[in-house]
Short mmCIF file of C-alpha atoms in Angstrom, two decimals:
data_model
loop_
_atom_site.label_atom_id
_atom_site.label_comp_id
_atom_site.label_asym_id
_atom_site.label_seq_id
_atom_site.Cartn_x
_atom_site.Cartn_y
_atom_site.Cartn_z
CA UNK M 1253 47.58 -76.02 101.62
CA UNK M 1254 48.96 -73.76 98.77
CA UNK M 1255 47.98 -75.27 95.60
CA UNK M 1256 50.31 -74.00 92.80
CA UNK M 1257 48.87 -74.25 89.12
CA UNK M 1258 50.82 -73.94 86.06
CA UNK M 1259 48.75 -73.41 82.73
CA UNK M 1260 49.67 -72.14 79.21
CA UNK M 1261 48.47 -68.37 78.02
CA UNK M 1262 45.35 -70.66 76.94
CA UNK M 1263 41.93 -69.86 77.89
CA UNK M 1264 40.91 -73.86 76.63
CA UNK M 1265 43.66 -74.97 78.96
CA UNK M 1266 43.30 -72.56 81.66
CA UNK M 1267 39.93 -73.39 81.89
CA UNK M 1268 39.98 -77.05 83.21
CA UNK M 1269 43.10 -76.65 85.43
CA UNK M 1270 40.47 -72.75 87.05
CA UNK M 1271 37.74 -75.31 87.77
CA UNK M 1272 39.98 -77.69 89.78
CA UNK M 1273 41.77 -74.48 91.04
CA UNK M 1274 38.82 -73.65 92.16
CA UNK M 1275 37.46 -75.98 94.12
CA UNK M 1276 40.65 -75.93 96.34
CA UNK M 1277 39.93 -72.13 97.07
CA UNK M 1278 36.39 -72.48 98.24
CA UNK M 1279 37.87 -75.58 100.23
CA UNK M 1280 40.10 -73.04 102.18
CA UNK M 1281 43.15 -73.14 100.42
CA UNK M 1282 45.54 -70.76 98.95
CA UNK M 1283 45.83 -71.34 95.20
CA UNK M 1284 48.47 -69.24 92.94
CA UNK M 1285 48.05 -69.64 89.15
CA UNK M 1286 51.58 -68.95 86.92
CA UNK M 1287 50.23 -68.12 83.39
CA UNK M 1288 50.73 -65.52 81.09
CA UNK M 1289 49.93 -61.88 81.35
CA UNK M 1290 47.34 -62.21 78.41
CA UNK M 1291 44.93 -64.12 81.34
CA UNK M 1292 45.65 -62.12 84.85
CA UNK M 1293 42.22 -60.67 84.12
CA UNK M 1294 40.28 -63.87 84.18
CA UNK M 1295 42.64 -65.74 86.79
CA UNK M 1296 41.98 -62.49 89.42
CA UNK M 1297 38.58 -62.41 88.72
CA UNK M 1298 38.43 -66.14 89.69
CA UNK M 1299 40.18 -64.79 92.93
CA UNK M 1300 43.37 -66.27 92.19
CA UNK M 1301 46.98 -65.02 92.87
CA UNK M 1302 48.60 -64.50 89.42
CA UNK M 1303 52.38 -64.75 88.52
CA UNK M 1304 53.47 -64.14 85.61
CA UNK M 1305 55.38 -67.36 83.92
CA UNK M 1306 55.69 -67.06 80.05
CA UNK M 1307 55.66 -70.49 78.75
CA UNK M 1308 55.42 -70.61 75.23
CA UNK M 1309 55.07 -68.15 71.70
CA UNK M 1310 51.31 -68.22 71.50
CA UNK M 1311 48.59 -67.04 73.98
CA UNK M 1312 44.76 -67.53 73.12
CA UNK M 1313 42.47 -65.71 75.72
CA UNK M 1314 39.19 -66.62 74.29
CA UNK M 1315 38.19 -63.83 72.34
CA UNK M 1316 41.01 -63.87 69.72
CA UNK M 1317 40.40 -63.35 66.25
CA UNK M 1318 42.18 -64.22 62.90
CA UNK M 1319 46.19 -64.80 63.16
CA UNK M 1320 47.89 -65.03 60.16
CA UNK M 1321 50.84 -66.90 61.82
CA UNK M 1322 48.35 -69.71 61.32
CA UNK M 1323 47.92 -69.45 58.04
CA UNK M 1324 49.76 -72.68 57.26
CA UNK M 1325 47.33 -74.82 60.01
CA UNK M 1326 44.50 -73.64 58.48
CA UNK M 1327 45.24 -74.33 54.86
CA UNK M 1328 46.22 -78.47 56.02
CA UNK M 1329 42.67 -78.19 57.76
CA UNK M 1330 41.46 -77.79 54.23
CA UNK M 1331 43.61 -80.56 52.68
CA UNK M 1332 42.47 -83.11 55.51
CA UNK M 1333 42.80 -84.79 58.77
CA UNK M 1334 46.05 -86.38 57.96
CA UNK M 1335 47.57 -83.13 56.34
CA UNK M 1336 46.68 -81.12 59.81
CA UNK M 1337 48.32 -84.09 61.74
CA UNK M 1338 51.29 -83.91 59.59
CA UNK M 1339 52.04 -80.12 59.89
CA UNK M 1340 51.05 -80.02 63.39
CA UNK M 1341 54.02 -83.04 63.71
CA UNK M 1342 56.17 -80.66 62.08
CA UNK M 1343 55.56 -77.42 64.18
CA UNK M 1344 55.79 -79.23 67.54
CA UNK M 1345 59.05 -78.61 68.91
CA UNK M 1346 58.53 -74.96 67.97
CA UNK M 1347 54.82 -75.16 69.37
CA UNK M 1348 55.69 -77.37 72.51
CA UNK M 1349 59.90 -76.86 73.61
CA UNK M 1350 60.11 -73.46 73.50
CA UNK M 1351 63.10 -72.26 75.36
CA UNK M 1352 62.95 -75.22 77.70
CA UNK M 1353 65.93 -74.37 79.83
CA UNK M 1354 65.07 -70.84 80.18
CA UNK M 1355 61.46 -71.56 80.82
CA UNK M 1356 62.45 -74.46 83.53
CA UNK M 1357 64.71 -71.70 84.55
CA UNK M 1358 61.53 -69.27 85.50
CA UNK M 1359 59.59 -72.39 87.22
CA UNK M 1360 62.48 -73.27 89.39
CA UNK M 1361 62.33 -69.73 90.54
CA UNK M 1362 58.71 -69.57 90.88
CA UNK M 1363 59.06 -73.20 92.82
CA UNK M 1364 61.53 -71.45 95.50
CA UNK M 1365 59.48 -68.57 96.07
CA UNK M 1366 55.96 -69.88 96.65
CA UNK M 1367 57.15 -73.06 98.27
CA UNK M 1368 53.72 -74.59 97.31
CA UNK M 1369 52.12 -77.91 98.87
CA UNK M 1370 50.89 -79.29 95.68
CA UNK M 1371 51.65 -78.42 92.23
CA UNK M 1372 49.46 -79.21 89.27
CA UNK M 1373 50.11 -78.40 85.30
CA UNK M 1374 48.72 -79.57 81.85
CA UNK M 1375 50.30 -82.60 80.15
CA UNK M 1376 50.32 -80.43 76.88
CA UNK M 1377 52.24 -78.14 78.49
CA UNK M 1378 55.49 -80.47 78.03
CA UNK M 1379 57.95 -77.50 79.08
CA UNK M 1380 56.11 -77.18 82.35
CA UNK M 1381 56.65 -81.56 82.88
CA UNK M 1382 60.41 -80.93 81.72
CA UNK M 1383 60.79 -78.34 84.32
CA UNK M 1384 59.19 -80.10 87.35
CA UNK M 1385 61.01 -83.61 85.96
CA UNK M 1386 63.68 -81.39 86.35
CA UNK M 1387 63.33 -80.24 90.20
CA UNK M 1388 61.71 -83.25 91.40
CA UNK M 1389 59.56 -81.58 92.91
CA UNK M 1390 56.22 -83.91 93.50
CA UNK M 1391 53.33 -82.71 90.78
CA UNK M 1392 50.14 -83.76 89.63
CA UNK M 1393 49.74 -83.52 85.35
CA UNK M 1394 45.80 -82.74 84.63
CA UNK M 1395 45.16 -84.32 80.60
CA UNK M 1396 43.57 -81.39 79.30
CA UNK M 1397 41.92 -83.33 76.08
CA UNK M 1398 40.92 -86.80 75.03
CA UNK M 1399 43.00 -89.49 77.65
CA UNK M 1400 44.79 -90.48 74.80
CA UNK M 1401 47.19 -87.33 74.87
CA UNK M 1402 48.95 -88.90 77.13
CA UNK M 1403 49.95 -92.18 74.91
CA UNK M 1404 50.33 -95.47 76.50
CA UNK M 1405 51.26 -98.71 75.05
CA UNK M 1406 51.62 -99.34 71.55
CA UNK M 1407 50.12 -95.39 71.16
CA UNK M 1408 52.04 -92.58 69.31
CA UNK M 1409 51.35 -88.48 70.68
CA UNK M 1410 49.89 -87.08 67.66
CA UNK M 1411 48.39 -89.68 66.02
CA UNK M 1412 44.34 -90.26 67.00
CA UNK M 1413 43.98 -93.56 69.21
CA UNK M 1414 40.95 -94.42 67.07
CA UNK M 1415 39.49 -92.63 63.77
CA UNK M 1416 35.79 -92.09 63.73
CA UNK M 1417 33.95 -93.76 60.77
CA UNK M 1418 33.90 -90.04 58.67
CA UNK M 1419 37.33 -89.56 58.26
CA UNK M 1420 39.10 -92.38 57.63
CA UNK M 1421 42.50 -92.23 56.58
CA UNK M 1422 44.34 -94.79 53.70
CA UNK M 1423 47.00 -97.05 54.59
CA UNK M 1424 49.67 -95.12 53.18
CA UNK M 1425 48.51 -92.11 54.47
CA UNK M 1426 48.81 -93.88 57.89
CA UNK M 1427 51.70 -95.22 57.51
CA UNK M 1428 53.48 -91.76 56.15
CA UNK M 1429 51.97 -89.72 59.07
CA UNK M 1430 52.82 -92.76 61.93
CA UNK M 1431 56.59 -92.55 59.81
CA UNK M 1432 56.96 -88.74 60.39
CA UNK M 1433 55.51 -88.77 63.67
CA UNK M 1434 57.83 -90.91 65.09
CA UNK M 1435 60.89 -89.41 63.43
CA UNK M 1436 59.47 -85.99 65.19
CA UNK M 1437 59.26 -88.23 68.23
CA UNK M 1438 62.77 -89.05 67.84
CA UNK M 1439 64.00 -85.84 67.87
CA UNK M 1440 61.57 -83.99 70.15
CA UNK M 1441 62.89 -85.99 72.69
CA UNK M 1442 66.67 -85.85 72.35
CA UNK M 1443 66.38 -82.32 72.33
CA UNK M 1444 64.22 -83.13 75.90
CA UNK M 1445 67.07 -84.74 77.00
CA UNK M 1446 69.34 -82.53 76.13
CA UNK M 1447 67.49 -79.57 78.07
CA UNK M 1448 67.19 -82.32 80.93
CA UNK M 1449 71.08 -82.90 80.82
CA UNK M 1450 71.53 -79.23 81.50
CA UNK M 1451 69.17 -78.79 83.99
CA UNK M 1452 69.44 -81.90 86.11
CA UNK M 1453 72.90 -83.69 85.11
CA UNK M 1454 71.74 -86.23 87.60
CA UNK M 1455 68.90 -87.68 86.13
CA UNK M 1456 68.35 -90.34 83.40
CA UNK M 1457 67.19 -89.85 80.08
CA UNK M 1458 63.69 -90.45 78.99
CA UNK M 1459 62.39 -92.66 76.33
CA UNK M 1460 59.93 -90.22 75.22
CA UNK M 1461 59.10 -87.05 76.20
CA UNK M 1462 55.71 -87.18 75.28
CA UNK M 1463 55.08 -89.93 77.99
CA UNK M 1464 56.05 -88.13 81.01
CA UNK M 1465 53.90 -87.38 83.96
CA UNK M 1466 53.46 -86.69 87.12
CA UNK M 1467 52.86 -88.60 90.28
CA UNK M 1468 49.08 -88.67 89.65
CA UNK M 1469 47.49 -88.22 86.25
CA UNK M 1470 43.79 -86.29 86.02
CA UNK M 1471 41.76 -86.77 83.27
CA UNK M 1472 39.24 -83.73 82.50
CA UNK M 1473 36.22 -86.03 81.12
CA UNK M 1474 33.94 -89.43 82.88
CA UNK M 1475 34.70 -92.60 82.84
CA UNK M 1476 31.90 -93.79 81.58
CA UNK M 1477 32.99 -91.88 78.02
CA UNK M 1478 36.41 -93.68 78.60
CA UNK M 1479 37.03 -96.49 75.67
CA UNK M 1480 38.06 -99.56 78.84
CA UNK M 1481 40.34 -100.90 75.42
CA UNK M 1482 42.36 -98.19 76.84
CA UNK M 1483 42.57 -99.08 80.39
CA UNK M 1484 45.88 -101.12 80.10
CA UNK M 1485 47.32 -98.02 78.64
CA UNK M 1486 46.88 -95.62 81.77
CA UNK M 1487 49.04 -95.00 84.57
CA UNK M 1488 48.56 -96.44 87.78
CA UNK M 1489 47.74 -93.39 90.16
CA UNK M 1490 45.15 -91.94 87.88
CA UNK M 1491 41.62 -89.84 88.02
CA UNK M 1492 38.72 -89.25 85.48
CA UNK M 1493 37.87 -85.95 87.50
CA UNK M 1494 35.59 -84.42 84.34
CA UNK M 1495 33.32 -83.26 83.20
CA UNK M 1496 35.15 -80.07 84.26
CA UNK M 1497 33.42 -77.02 82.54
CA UNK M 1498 33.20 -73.48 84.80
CA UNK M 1499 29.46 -71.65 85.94
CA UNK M 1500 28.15 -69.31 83.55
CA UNK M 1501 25.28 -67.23 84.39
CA UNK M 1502 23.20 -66.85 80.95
CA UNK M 1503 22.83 -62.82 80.36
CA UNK M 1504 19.71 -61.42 80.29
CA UNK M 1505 19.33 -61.04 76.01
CA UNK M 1506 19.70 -64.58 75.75
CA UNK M 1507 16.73 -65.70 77.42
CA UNK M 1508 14.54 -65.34 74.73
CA UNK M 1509 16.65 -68.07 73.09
CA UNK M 1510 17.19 -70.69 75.89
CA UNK M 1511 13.28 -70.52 76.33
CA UNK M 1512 11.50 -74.20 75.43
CA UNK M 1513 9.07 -72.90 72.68
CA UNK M 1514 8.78 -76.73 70.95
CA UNK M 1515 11.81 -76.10 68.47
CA UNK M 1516 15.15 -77.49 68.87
CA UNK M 1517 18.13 -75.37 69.99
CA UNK M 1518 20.84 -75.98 67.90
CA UNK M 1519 24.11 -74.65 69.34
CA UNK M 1520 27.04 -74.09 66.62
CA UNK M 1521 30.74 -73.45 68.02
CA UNK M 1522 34.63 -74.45 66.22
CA UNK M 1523 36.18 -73.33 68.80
CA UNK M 1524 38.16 -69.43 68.68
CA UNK M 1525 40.73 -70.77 66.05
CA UNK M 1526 38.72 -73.50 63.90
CA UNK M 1527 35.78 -70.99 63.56
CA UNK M 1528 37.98 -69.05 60.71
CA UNK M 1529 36.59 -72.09 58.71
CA UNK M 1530 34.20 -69.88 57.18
CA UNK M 1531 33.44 -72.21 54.46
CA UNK M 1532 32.58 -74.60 56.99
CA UNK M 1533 30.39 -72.53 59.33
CA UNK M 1534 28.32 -71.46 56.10
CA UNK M 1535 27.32 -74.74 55.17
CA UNK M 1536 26.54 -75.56 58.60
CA UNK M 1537 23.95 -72.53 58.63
CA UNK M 1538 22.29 -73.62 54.99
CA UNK M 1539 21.71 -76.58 56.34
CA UNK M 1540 20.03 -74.89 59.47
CA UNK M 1541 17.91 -73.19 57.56
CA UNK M 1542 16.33 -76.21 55.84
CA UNK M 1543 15.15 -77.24 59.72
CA UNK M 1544 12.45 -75.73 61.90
CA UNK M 1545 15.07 -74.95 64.83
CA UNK M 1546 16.52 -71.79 66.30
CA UNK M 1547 20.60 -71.55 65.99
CA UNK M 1548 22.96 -69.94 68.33
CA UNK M 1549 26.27 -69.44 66.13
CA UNK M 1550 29.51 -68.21 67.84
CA UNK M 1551 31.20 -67.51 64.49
CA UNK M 1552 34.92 -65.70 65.91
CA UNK M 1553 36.36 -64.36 63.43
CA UNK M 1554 34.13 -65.33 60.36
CA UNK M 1555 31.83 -62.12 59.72
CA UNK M 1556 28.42 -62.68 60.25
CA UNK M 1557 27.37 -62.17 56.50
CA UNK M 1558 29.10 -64.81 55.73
CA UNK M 1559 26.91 -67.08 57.29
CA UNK M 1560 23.99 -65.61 55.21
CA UNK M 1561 19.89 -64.73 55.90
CA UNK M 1562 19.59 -65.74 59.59
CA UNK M 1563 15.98 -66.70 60.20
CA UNK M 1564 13.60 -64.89 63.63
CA UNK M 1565 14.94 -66.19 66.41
CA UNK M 1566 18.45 -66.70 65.64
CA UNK M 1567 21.36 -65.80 67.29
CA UNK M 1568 25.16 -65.40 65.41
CA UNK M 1569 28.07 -63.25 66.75
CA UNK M 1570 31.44 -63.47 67.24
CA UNK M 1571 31.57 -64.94 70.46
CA UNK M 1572 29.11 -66.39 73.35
CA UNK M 1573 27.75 -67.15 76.38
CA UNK M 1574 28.99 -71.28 75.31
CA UNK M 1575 28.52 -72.27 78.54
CA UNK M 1576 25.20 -70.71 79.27
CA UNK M 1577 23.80 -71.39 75.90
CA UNK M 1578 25.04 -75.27 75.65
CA UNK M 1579 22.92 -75.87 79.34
CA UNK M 1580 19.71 -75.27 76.97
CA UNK M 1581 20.69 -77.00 73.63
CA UNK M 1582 19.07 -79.93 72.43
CA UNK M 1583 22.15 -80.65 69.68
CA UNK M 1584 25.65 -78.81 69.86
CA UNK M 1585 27.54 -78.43 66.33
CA UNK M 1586 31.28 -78.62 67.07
CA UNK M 1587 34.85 -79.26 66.03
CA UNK M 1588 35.20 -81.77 68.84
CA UNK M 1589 37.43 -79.65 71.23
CA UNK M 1590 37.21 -81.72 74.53
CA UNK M 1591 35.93 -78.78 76.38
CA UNK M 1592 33.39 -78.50 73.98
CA UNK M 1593 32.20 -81.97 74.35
CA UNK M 1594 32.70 -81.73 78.42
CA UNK M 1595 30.09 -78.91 78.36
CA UNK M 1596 27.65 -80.62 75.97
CA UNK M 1597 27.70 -83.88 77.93
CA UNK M 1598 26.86 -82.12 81.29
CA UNK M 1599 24.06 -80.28 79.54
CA UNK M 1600 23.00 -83.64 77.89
CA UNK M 1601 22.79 -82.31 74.06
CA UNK M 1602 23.47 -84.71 71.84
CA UNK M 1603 26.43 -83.29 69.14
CA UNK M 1604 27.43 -83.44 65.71
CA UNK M 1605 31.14 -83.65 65.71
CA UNK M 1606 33.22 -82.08 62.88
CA UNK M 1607 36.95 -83.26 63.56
CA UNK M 1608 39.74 -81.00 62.04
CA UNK M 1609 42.67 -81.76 63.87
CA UNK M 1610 44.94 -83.20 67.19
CA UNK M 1611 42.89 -85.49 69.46
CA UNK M 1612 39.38 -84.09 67.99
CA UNK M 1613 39.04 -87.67 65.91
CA UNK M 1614 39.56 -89.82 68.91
CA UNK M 1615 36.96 -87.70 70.69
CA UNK M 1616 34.67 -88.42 67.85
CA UNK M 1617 35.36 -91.77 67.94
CA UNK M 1618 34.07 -91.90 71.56
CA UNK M 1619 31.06 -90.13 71.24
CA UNK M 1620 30.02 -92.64 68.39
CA UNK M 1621 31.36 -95.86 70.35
CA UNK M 1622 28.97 -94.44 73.68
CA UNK M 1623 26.23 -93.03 71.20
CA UNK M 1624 26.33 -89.50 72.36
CA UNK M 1625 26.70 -88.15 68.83
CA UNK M 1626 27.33 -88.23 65.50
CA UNK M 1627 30.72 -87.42 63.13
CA UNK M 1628 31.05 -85.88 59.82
CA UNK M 1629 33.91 -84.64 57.43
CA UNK M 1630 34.21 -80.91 57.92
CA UNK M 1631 35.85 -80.79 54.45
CA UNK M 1632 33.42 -83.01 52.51
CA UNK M 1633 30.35 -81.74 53.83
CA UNK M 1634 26.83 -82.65 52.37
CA UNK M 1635 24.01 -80.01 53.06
CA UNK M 1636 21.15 -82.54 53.21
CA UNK M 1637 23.43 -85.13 54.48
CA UNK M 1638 24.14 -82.20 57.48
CA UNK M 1639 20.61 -81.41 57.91
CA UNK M 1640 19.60 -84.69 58.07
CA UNK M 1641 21.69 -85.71 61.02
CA UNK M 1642 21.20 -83.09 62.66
CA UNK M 1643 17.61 -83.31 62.68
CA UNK M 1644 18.02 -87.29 63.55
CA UNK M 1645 19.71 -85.72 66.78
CA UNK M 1646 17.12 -83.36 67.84
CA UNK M 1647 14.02 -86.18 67.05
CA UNK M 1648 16.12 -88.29 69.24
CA UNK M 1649 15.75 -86.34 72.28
CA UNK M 1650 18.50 -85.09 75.33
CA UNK M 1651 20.62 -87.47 77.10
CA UNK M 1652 21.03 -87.99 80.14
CA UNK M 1653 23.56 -85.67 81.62
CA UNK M 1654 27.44 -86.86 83.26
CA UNK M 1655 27.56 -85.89 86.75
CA UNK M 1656 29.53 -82.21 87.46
CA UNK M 1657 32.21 -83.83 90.15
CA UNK M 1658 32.17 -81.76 93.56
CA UNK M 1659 34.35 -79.69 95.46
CA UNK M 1660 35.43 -82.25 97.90
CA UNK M 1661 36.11 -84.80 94.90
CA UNK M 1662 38.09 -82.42 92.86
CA UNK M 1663 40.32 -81.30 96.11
CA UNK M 1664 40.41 -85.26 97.16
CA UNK M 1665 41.83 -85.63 93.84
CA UNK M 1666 44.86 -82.97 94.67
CA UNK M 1667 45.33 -83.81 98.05
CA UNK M 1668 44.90 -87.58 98.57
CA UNK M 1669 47.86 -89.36 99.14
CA UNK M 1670 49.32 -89.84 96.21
CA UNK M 1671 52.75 -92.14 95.75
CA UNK M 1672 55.24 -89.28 95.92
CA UNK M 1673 58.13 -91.76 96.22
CA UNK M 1674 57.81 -92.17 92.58
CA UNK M 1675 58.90 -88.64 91.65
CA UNK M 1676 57.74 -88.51 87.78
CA UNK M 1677 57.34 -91.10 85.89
CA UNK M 1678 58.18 -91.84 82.01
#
């Protein structure tokens, strides 16, 4: 089998769709990844073919620091959950459509040349579902993030399935942001169709863009962190294939750390964009300080000063080991990024949760409903309040960890079977 994988210039979204890409190469099989040039490093290294496919503006390779084209995300972060909705609402067809029959153009290409057996691609990656819609050509959509990013029933992309108890919005707010997301909706999709129209005459409009998929739909997480209020909602040829977080060997100067020496290891991460948050990440290492524990902090682009005295035994740089570190952390201090929360759950640290923006609240919500951790405000943060939850998480001891799936489950999951017949589905 060749096993064609299309993933944004994203290492959060590269990283998922590399695991399952994975598995299928140690199986025996021939697996080309289409990505931007900013990640041939890592996808040789993993031993994959690259091609080059631009999909979008941005790229994120993991180690990126501060980009002022973000200026305007970062200052609705500070206004609010519902003000980082609403401008992410706004930015989307810029964010998600970019070029679409251009970009459809370069995957119809790349389609004809590798002549691939299976083809999977992120659901967040709505160009990439346009252009396959497009060809119909059979594919498999892997849901990158919480389920919910793929909306079903009465459920709107962009707005959280379920708030956690911390960040509750009013009714107006609701009802403004659910006003303008469905306006955005509106025209996202027409200008979907319109792409679609060009590129395949023959087929039918959609309804909305942000429901289509592929033959089979993966989820990167368990099902036993999946809300079953839900179930109703998801399509009929799916997978929870997760947790689905890569090996990392721990390097040698971080040993000291991961050592058991009877004091909690606190691991501290916003992911490479959210940890400009400086603010945030400062008050997260006073109230550290007020607890007998040792701190890892992967701080990006927030100087290290910032986060002020660190105490024997810490650790605080720019960026880390994660996966390494998180496999010996009792709690894990995050913005909620599903990868994030993949990785903490296979280690079986319990997490505090601080929610800034996309499906980061409905991932909250989860890991309060299952009781895998706890959610705070980012922007109304209470030092005591902070160090007393986190130390309620450390007393309360690890969990017991999900399951990593195995190679013959993940390449089941691209191989078996799947209804073909239906091409796409919307």
């Amino acid at each position: 089998m060749k096993l064609l994988v299309i993933s944004p210039a994203y290492a959060s979204h590269y990283g998922p769709l590399a695991v399952l890409a994975g598995a299928a190469r140690r199986g025996g099989h021939r697996v080309v990844v289409a990505t931007g040039p900013e990640l041939r490093r890592q996808v040789t290294a993993d031993g994959f073919h690259h091609r080059e496919l631009r999909l979008g503006r941005g790229s994120n390779d993991g180690t990126t620091a501060a980009d002022r084209s973000l200026d305007g995300f970062f200052e609705a972060t500070r206004r609010g959950g519902v003000a980082t909705l609403r401008h992410q609402a706004t930015e989307r067809s810029r964010d998600l459509l970019h070029e679409p029959v251009a970009t459809a153009g370069r995957i119809f290409d790349l389609l004809a040349a590798e002549r691939p057996d299976a083809v999977v691609i992120d659901q967040v990656s709505v160009g990439s579902t346009l252009a396959l819609h497009a060809s119909g050509h059979p594919y498999i959509s892997l849901v990158p993030g919480h389920p919910g990013q793929l909306p079903g029933g009465a459920e709107r992309y962009g707005i959280p399935a379920s708030w956690p108890a911390a960040v509750q919005p009013r009714p107006d707010e609701l009802r403004s942001l659910e006003t303008l997301v469905e306006r955005t909706s509106e025209r996202f999709t027409d200008a979907w169709n319109e792409a679609l129209a060009v590129l395949a005459p023959q087929r039918t409009s959609v309804d909305d863009a942000f429901r289509v998929h592929g033959q089979r739909v993966l989820y990167n997480s368990d099902l036993l962190h999946h809300d079953p209020n839900r179930t109703p909602a998801l399509p009929a040829d799916h997978r929870f294939v997760g947790p689905l977080v890569r090996h990392e060997e721990l390097p040698p100067g971080y040993r000291a750390w991961a050592s058991d020496d009877g004091r909690p290891r606190v691991y501290v991460a916003l992911g490479t964009f959210l940890s400009r948050r400086d603010d945030v990440l400062a008050t997260v290492a006073s109230a550290l300080r007020r607890l007998d524990v040792r701190a890892a902090i992967a701080c990006g682009p927030t100087p290290v000063a910032r986060l002020g005295p660190l105490p024997t035994g810490w650790i605080a740089s720019p960026h880390l080991p994660q996966v390494a570190l998180v496999r010996h952390a009792d709690v894990v201090v995050c913005h909620g990024g599903n990868n994030s929360v993949q990785e903490a759950r296979l280690a079986g640290a319990r997490q505090l949760i601080l929610p800034f923006s996309t499906d980061q609240f409905s991932i909250g919500h989860d890991a309060e409903r299952c009781g895998s951790g706890q959610v705070l405000d980012p922007n109304r943060l209470d030092g005591t309040e902070l160090a007393e939850s986190i130390g309620q998480l450390a007393a309360a001891g690890r969990m017991t960890p999900f399951s990593r799936p195995t190679d013959e489950e993940l390449v089941d999951a691209l191989t078996a079977d799947p209804d073909w017949s239906a091409r796409s589905v919307a």
